[in-house]
XYZ file of N, CA and C in Angstrom:
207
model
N -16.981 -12.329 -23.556
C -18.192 -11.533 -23.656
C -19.340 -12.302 -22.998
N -20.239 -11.558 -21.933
C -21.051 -12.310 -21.476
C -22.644 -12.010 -22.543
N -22.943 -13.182 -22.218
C -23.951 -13.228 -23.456
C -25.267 -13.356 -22.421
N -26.698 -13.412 -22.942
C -28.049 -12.816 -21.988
C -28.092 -14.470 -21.723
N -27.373 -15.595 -22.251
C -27.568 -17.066 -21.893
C -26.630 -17.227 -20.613
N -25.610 -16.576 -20.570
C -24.625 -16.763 -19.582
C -25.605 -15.671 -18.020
N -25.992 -14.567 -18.243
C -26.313 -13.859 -17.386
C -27.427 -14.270 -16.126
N -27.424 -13.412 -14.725
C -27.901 -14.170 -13.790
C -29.156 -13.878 -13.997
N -30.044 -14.677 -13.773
C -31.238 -13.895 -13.087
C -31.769 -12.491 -12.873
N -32.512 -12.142 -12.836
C -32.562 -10.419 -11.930
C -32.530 -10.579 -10.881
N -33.453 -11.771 -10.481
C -33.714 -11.941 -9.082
C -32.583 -12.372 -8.340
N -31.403 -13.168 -8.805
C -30.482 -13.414 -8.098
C -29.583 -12.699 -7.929
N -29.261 -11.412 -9.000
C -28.639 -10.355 -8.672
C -29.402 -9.360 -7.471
N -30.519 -9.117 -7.525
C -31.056 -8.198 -6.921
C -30.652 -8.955 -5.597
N -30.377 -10.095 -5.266
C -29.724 -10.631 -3.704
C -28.669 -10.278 -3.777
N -28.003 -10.145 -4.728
C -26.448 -10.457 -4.461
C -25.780 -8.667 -3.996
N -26.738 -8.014 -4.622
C -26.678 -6.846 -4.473
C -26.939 -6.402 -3.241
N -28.071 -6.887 -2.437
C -28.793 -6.831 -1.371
C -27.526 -7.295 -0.326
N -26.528 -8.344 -0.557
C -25.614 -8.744 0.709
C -24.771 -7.872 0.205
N -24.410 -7.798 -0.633
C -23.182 -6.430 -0.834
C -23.254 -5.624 -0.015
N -24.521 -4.637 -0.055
C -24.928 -3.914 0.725
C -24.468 -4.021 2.157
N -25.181 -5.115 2.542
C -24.965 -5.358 3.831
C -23.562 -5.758 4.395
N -22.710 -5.775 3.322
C -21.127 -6.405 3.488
C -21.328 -7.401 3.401
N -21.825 -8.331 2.944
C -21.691 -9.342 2.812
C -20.543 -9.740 1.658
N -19.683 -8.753 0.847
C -18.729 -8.979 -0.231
C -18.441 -10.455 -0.549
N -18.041 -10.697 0.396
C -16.830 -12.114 0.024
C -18.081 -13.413 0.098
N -18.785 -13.394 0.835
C -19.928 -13.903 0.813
C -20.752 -14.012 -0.786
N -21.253 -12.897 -0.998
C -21.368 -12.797 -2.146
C -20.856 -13.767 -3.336
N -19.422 -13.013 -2.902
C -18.405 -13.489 -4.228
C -18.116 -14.823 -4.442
N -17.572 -15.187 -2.847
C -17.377 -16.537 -2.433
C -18.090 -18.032 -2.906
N -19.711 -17.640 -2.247
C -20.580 -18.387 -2.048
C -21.794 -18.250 -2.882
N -21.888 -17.837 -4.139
C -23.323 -17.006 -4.587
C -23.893 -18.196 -5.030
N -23.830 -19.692 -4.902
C -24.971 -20.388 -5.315
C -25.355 -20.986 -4.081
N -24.545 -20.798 -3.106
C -25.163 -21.664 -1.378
C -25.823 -20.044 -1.334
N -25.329 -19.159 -1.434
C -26.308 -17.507 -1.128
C -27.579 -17.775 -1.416
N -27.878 -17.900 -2.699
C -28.755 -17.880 -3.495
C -29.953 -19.200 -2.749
N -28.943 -20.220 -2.619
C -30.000 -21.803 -2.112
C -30.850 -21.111 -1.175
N -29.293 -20.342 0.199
C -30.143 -20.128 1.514
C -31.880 -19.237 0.725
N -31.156 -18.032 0.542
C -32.394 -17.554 0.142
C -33.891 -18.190 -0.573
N -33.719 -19.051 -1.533
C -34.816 -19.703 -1.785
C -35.240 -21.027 -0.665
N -34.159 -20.834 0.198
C -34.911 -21.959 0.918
C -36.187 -20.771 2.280
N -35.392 -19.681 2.606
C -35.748 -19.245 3.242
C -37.543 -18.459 2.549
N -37.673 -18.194 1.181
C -38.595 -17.832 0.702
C -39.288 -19.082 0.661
N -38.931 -20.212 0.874
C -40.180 -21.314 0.467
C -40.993 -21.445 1.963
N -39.796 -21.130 2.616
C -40.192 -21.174 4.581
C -41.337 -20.462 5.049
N -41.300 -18.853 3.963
C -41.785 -17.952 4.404
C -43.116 -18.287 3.518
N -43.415 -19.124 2.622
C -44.292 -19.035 1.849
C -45.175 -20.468 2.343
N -44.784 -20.860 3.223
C -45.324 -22.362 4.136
C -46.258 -21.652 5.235
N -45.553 -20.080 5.692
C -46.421 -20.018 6.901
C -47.652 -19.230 6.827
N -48.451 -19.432 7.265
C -50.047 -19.520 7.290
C -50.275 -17.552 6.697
N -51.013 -17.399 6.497
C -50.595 -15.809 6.387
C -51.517 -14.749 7.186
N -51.454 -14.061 8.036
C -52.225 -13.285 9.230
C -52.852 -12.384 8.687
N -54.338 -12.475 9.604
C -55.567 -11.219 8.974
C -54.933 -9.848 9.945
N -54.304 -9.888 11.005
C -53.768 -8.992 11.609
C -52.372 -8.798 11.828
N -51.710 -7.794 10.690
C -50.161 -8.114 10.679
C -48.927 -8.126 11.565
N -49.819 -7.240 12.693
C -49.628 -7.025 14.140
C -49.553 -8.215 14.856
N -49.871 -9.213 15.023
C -50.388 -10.139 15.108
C -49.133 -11.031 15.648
N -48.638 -11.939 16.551
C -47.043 -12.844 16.851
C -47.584 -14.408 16.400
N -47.103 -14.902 15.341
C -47.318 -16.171 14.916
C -46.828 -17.042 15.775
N -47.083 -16.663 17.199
C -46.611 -17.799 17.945
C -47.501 -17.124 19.484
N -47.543 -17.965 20.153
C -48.405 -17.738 21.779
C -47.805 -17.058 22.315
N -48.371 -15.812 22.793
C -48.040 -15.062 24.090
C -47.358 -15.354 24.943
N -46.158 -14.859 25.486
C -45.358 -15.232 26.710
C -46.184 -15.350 27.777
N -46.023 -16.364 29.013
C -46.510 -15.932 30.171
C -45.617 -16.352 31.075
N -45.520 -15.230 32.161
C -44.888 -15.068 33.636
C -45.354 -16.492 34.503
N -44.208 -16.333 35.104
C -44.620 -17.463 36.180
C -44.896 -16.902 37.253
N -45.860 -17.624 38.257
C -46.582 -16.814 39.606
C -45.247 -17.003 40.494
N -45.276 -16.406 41.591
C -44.196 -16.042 42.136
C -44.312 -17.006 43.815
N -45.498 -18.215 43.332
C -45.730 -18.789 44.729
C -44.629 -20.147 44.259
């Protein structure tokens, strides 16, 4: 019997659910505490970068062409 001490997270289900989705199955099943790492590593990544007054906006410099001389 799983008990509310044994049970995941919401938040880590609501991922696990989220790669299901996406097929991620075996992944899921396989891997759900490297799943879980990537993801909080990737939310700490996203929570490092600066945050834009224009959401439109490319957090990185404009491409530019090279002249053709």
């Amino acid at each position: 019997m799983m008990t509310l001490q044994d049970a995941d997270p919401p938040i880590d289900l609501l991922f696990t659910l989220m790669a299901e989705d996406a097929g991620l199955h075996e992944i899921a099943a396989k891997y759900r505490p490297d799943m879980i790492a990537a993801v909080e590593s990737a939310k700490q990544l996203r929570n490092a970068l600066f945050n834009l007054d224009d959401v439109t906006a490319e957090p990185w410099p404009p491409m530019q062409t090279r002249s053709s001389a």
